[in-house]
Amino acid sequence: MVQQDRIWEASLVTAINEEFDQLKYLIEDSSGSTEKGDIQAQISRLCGLTDLSHNQSIPFSPTIRLQLQELNEIAMGMVRSNIQVAPPSEEHLQNFEHEAAQALFDAIALNFHFLAQAELSKHAIALSKEAFDSLKSYLGSHPEFDMLERLVLVQDYRVMKLAGDKR
């Protein structure tokens, strides 16, 4: 009866092995029809299953838990050794920097009330000259940038570093 109760574990291991074989096929496919997204999706499926071994609330037998963890390590080893990660494109980097500048702008704008009443609220913000120049290059034409510019202390990074943490 105990053996019958563990059929679900064997079924899970079989499903994981099938997903593992599919990942191996996609990595080794030289036809050109496999896209990076296909491999990433397969990795997600496989890891979603093998990561179940880390969930202590699922009553795996110790043997099966160890087997799932070993399959996960084998799959990750294949991924690390066979997938070439291309460096990000210049356009991707520009988009990332723009998003970071927008997030910084939004954070300052959301704290406008506190920054405008710095003497009462004891809130302040200082940016290095380089960070501010980056912010300005992406969002300097924003209609509220002039207002934001008055709320931010801009300093040379070396001066900020010398000032240190004065808590």
mmCIF file of C-alpha atoms in Angstrom:
data_model
loop_
_atom_site.group_PDB
_atom_site.id
_atom_site.type_symbol
_atom_site.label_atom_id
_atom_site.label_comp_id
_atom_site.label_asym_id
_atom_site.label_seq_id
_atom_site.Cartn_x
_atom_site.Cartn_y
_atom_site.Cartn_z
ATOM 1 C CA MET A 1 0.000 0.000 0.000
ATOM 2 C CA VAL A 2 2.878 2.387 0.781
ATOM 3 C CA GLN A 3 4.323 1.776 -2.702
ATOM 4 C CA GLN A 4 0.934 2.643 -4.245
ATOM 5 C CA ASP A 5 0.912 5.969 -2.369
ATOM 6 C CA ARG A 6 4.209 6.997 -4.027
ATOM 7 C CA ILE A 7 3.101 6.572 -7.664
ATOM 8 C CA TRP A 8 2.662 10.340 -7.915
ATOM 9 C CA GLU A 9 6.364 10.790 -7.156
ATOM 10 C CA ALA A 10 7.367 8.411 -9.947
ATOM 11 C CA SER A 11 5.006 10.229 -12.318
ATOM 12 C CA LEU A 12 6.613 13.548 -11.395
ATOM 13 C CA VAL A 13 10.120 12.178 -11.984
ATOM 14 C CA THR A 14 8.991 10.821 -15.374
ATOM 15 C CA ALA A 15 7.543 14.233 -16.321
ATOM 16 C CA ILE A 16 10.749 15.977 -15.228
ATOM 17 C CA ASN A 17 12.877 13.565 -17.259
ATOM 18 C CA GLU A 18 10.726 14.304 -20.315
ATOM 19 C CA GLU A 19 11.157 18.065 -19.761
ATOM 20 C CA PHE A 20 14.874 17.479 -19.255
ATOM 21 C CA ASP A 21 15.099 15.572 -22.557
ATOM 22 C CA GLN A 22 13.265 18.406 -24.301
ATOM 23 C CA LEU A 23 15.718 20.957 -22.891
ATOM 24 C CA LYS A 24 18.624 18.824 -24.061
ATOM 25 C CA TYR A 25 17.062 18.619 -27.525
ATOM 26 C CA LEU A 26 16.537 22.388 -27.715
ATOM 27 C CA ILE A 27 20.096 23.155 -26.602
ATOM 28 C CA GLU A 28 21.585 20.704 -29.090
ATOM 29 C CA ASP A 29 19.260 21.723 -31.963
ATOM 30 C CA SER A 30 21.362 23.023 -34.820
ATOM 31 C CA SER A 31 18.523 23.502 -37.311
ATOM 32 C CA GLY A 32 18.168 27.165 -36.460
ATOM 33 C CA SER A 33 14.491 26.795 -35.619
ATOM 34 C CA THR A 34 15.041 26.915 -31.860
ATOM 35 C CA GLU A 35 14.912 30.422 -30.467
ATOM 36 C CA LYS A 36 16.376 31.673 -27.217
ATOM 37 C CA GLY A 37 12.841 32.141 -25.877
ATOM 38 C CA ASP A 38 12.094 28.456 -26.505
ATOM 39 C CA ILE A 39 15.039 27.447 -24.359
ATOM 40 C CA GLN A 40 14.159 29.959 -21.652
ATOM 41 C CA ALA A 41 10.568 28.708 -21.539
ATOM 42 C CA GLN A 42 11.776 25.126 -21.283
ATOM 43 C CA ILE A 43 14.166 26.055 -18.485
ATOM 44 C CA SER A 44 11.283 27.725 -16.655
ATOM 45 C CA ARG A 45 9.106 24.624 -16.979
ATOM 46 C CA LEU A 46 11.893 22.309 -15.877
ATOM 47 C CA CYS A 47 12.949 24.474 -12.939
ATOM 48 C CA GLY A 48 9.341 24.945 -11.890
ATOM 49 C CA LEU A 49 9.108 21.187 -11.486
ATOM 50 C CA THR A 50 12.527 20.533 -9.956
ATOM 51 C CA ASP A 51 12.141 23.479 -7.560
ATOM 52 C CA LEU A 52 9.288 21.570 -5.955
ATOM 53 C CA SER A 53 11.981 19.590 -4.157
ATOM 54 C CA HIS A 54 12.748 22.678 -2.058
ATOM 55 C CA ASN A 55 9.153 22.965 -0.842
ATOM 56 C CA GLN A 56 9.172 21.209 2.505
ATOM 57 C CA SER A 57 5.378 21.044 2.666
ATOM 58 C CA ILE A 58 5.279 18.550 -0.212
ATOM 59 C CA PRO A 59 5.762 15.080 1.304
ATOM 60 C CA PHE A 60 8.484 13.753 -0.986
ATOM 61 C CA SER A 61 10.416 10.735 0.120
ATOM 62 C CA PRO A 62 14.056 11.643 0.843
ATOM 63 C CA THR A 63 15.193 9.619 -2.184
ATOM 64 C CA ILE A 64 12.880 11.411 -4.605
ATOM 65 C CA ARG A 65 13.704 14.826 -3.111
ATOM 66 C CA LEU A 66 17.400 14.148 -3.677
ATOM 67 C CA GLN A 67 16.734 12.864 -7.206
ATOM 68 C CA LEU A 68 14.809 16.037 -8.084
ATOM 69 C CA GLN A 69 17.623 18.218 -6.750
ATOM 70 C CA GLU A 70 20.178 16.247 -8.780
ATOM 71 C CA LEU A 71 18.103 16.655 -11.946
ATOM 72 C CA ASN A 72 17.950 20.380 -11.282
ATOM 73 C CA GLU A 73 21.732 20.566 -10.921
ATOM 74 C CA ILE A 74 22.288 18.588 -14.137
ATOM 75 C CA ALA A 75 19.899 20.855 -16.054
ATOM 76 C CA MET A 76 21.518 24.015 -14.712
ATOM 77 C CA GLY A 77 24.947 22.641 -15.590
ATOM 78 C CA MET A 78 23.778 22.077 -19.175
ATOM 79 C CA VAL A 79 22.395 25.569 -19.350
ATOM 80 C CA ARG A 80 25.555 27.182 -17.973
ATOM 81 C CA SER A 81 27.869 25.258 -20.273
ATOM 82 C CA ASN A 82 25.863 25.408 -23.499
ATOM 83 C CA ILE A 83 24.081 28.734 -23.680
ATOM 84 C CA GLN A 84 26.046 31.734 -24.797
ATOM 85 C CA VAL A 85 24.770 34.922 -23.238
ATOM 86 C CA ALA A 86 25.053 37.785 -25.673
ATOM 87 C CA PRO A 87 26.063 41.145 -24.243
ATOM 88 C CA PRO A 88 23.184 43.604 -24.111
ATOM 89 C CA SER A 89 22.762 45.822 -27.152
ATOM 90 C CA GLU A 90 23.390 49.557 -26.981
ATOM 91 C CA GLU A 91 19.666 50.125 -27.463
ATOM 92 C CA HIS A 92 18.884 47.818 -24.523
ATOM 93 C CA LEU A 93 21.368 49.683 -22.338
ATOM 94 C CA GLN A 94 19.869 53.038 -23.358
ATOM 95 C CA ASN A 95 16.375 51.782 -22.529
ATOM 96 C CA PHE A 96 17.600 50.473 -19.176
ATOM 97 C CA GLU A 97 19.277 53.803 -18.347
ATOM 98 C CA HIS A 98 16.155 55.713 -19.390
ATOM 99 C CA GLU A 99 13.976 53.500 -17.188
ATOM 100 C CA ALA A 100 16.359 54.032 -14.263
ATOM 101 C CA ALA A 101 16.276 57.808 -14.796
ATOM 102 C CA GLN A 102 12.483 57.739 -14.976
ATOM 103 C CA ALA A 103 12.289 55.716 -11.748
ATOM 104 C CA LEU A 104 14.599 58.190 -9.985
ATOM 105 C CA PHE A 105 12.572 61.130 -11.306
ATOM 106 C CA ASP A 106 9.346 59.485 -10.115
ATOM 107 C CA ALA A 107 10.806 58.759 -6.671
ATOM 108 C CA ILE A 108 11.850 62.380 -6.244
ATOM 109 C CA ALA A 109 8.487 63.615 -7.528
ATOM 110 C CA LEU A 110 6.601 61.312 -5.143
ATOM 111 C CA ASN A 111 8.570 62.817 -2.258
ATOM 112 C CA PHE A 112 8.132 66.387 -3.449
ATOM 113 C CA HIS A 113 6.074 67.370 -0.406
ATOM 114 C CA PHE A 114 8.765 66.200 2.020
ATOM 115 C CA LEU A 115 11.639 67.648 0.015
ATOM 116 C CA ALA A 116 9.919 71.017 -0.406
ATOM 117 C CA GLN A 117 9.522 71.256 3.369
ATOM 118 C CA ALA A 118 12.985 69.974 4.178
ATOM 119 C CA GLU A 119 13.412 72.169 7.263
ATOM 120 C CA LEU A 120 10.267 70.728 8.806
ATOM 121 C CA SER A 121 10.358 67.186 7.453
ATOM 122 C CA LYS A 122 14.141 66.695 7.691
ATOM 123 C CA HIS A 123 14.019 64.989 4.268
ATOM 124 C CA ALA A 124 16.679 65.777 1.681
ATOM 125 C CA ILE A 125 18.223 64.213 -1.378
ATOM 126 C CA ALA A 126 21.692 64.573 -2.848
ATOM 127 C CA LEU A 127 22.870 63.167 -6.158
ATOM 128 C CA SER A 128 26.307 62.930 -7.604
ATOM 129 C CA LYS A 129 26.967 65.225 -10.551
ATOM 130 C CA GLU A 130 27.178 62.188 -12.837
ATOM 131 C CA ALA A 131 23.830 60.785 -11.654
ATOM 132 C CA PHE A 132 22.175 64.178 -12.020
ATOM 133 C CA ASP A 133 23.640 64.685 -15.512
ATOM 134 C CA SER A 134 22.285 61.287 -16.531
ATOM 135 C CA LEU A 135 18.872 62.179 -15.121
ATOM 136 C CA LYS A 136 18.977 65.502 -16.958
ATOM 137 C CA SER A 137 20.005 63.925 -20.263
ATOM 138 C CA TYR A 138 16.952 61.655 -20.220
ATOM 139 C CA LEU A 139 14.346 63.847 -18.536
ATOM 140 C CA GLY A 140 15.687 67.415 -18.713
ATOM 141 C CA SER A 141 12.917 68.404 -21.119
ATOM 142 C CA HIS A 142 10.193 67.193 -18.753
ATOM 143 C CA PRO A 143 7.971 70.164 -17.777
ATOM 144 C CA GLU A 144 8.540 69.542 -14.055
ATOM 145 C CA PHE A 145 12.290 69.063 -14.274
ATOM 146 C CA ASP A 146 13.084 72.671 -13.273
ATOM 147 C CA MET A 147 11.077 72.246 -10.088
ATOM 148 C CA LEU A 148 12.781 68.944 -9.355
ATOM 149 C CA GLU A 149 16.195 70.467 -10.013
ATOM 150 C CA ARG A 150 15.640 72.950 -7.165
ATOM 151 C CA LEU A 151 14.939 70.141 -4.680
ATOM 152 C CA VAL A 152 18.074 68.114 -5.334
ATOM 153 C CA LEU A 153 21.512 68.855 -3.987
ATOM 154 C CA VAL A 154 24.067 68.042 -6.677
ATOM 155 C CA GLN A 155 27.613 67.302 -5.548
ATOM 156 C CA ASP A 156 30.776 65.836 -6.894
ATOM 157 C CA TYR A 157 30.906 62.130 -5.998
ATOM 158 C CA ARG A 158 34.315 62.541 -4.393
ATOM 159 C CA VAL A 159 32.878 65.155 -2.019
ATOM 160 C CA MET A 160 29.989 62.832 -1.180
ATOM 161 C CA LYS A 161 32.413 59.997 -0.537
ATOM 162 C CA LEU A 162 34.553 62.181 1.741
ATOM 163 C CA ALA A 163 31.466 63.248 3.684
ATOM 164 C CA GLY A 164 30.710 59.599 4.446
ATOM 165 C CA ASP A 165 27.843 58.383 6.585
ATOM 166 C CA LYS A 166 27.279 60.949 9.341
ATOM 167 C CA ARG A 167 24.368 59.249 11.129
#
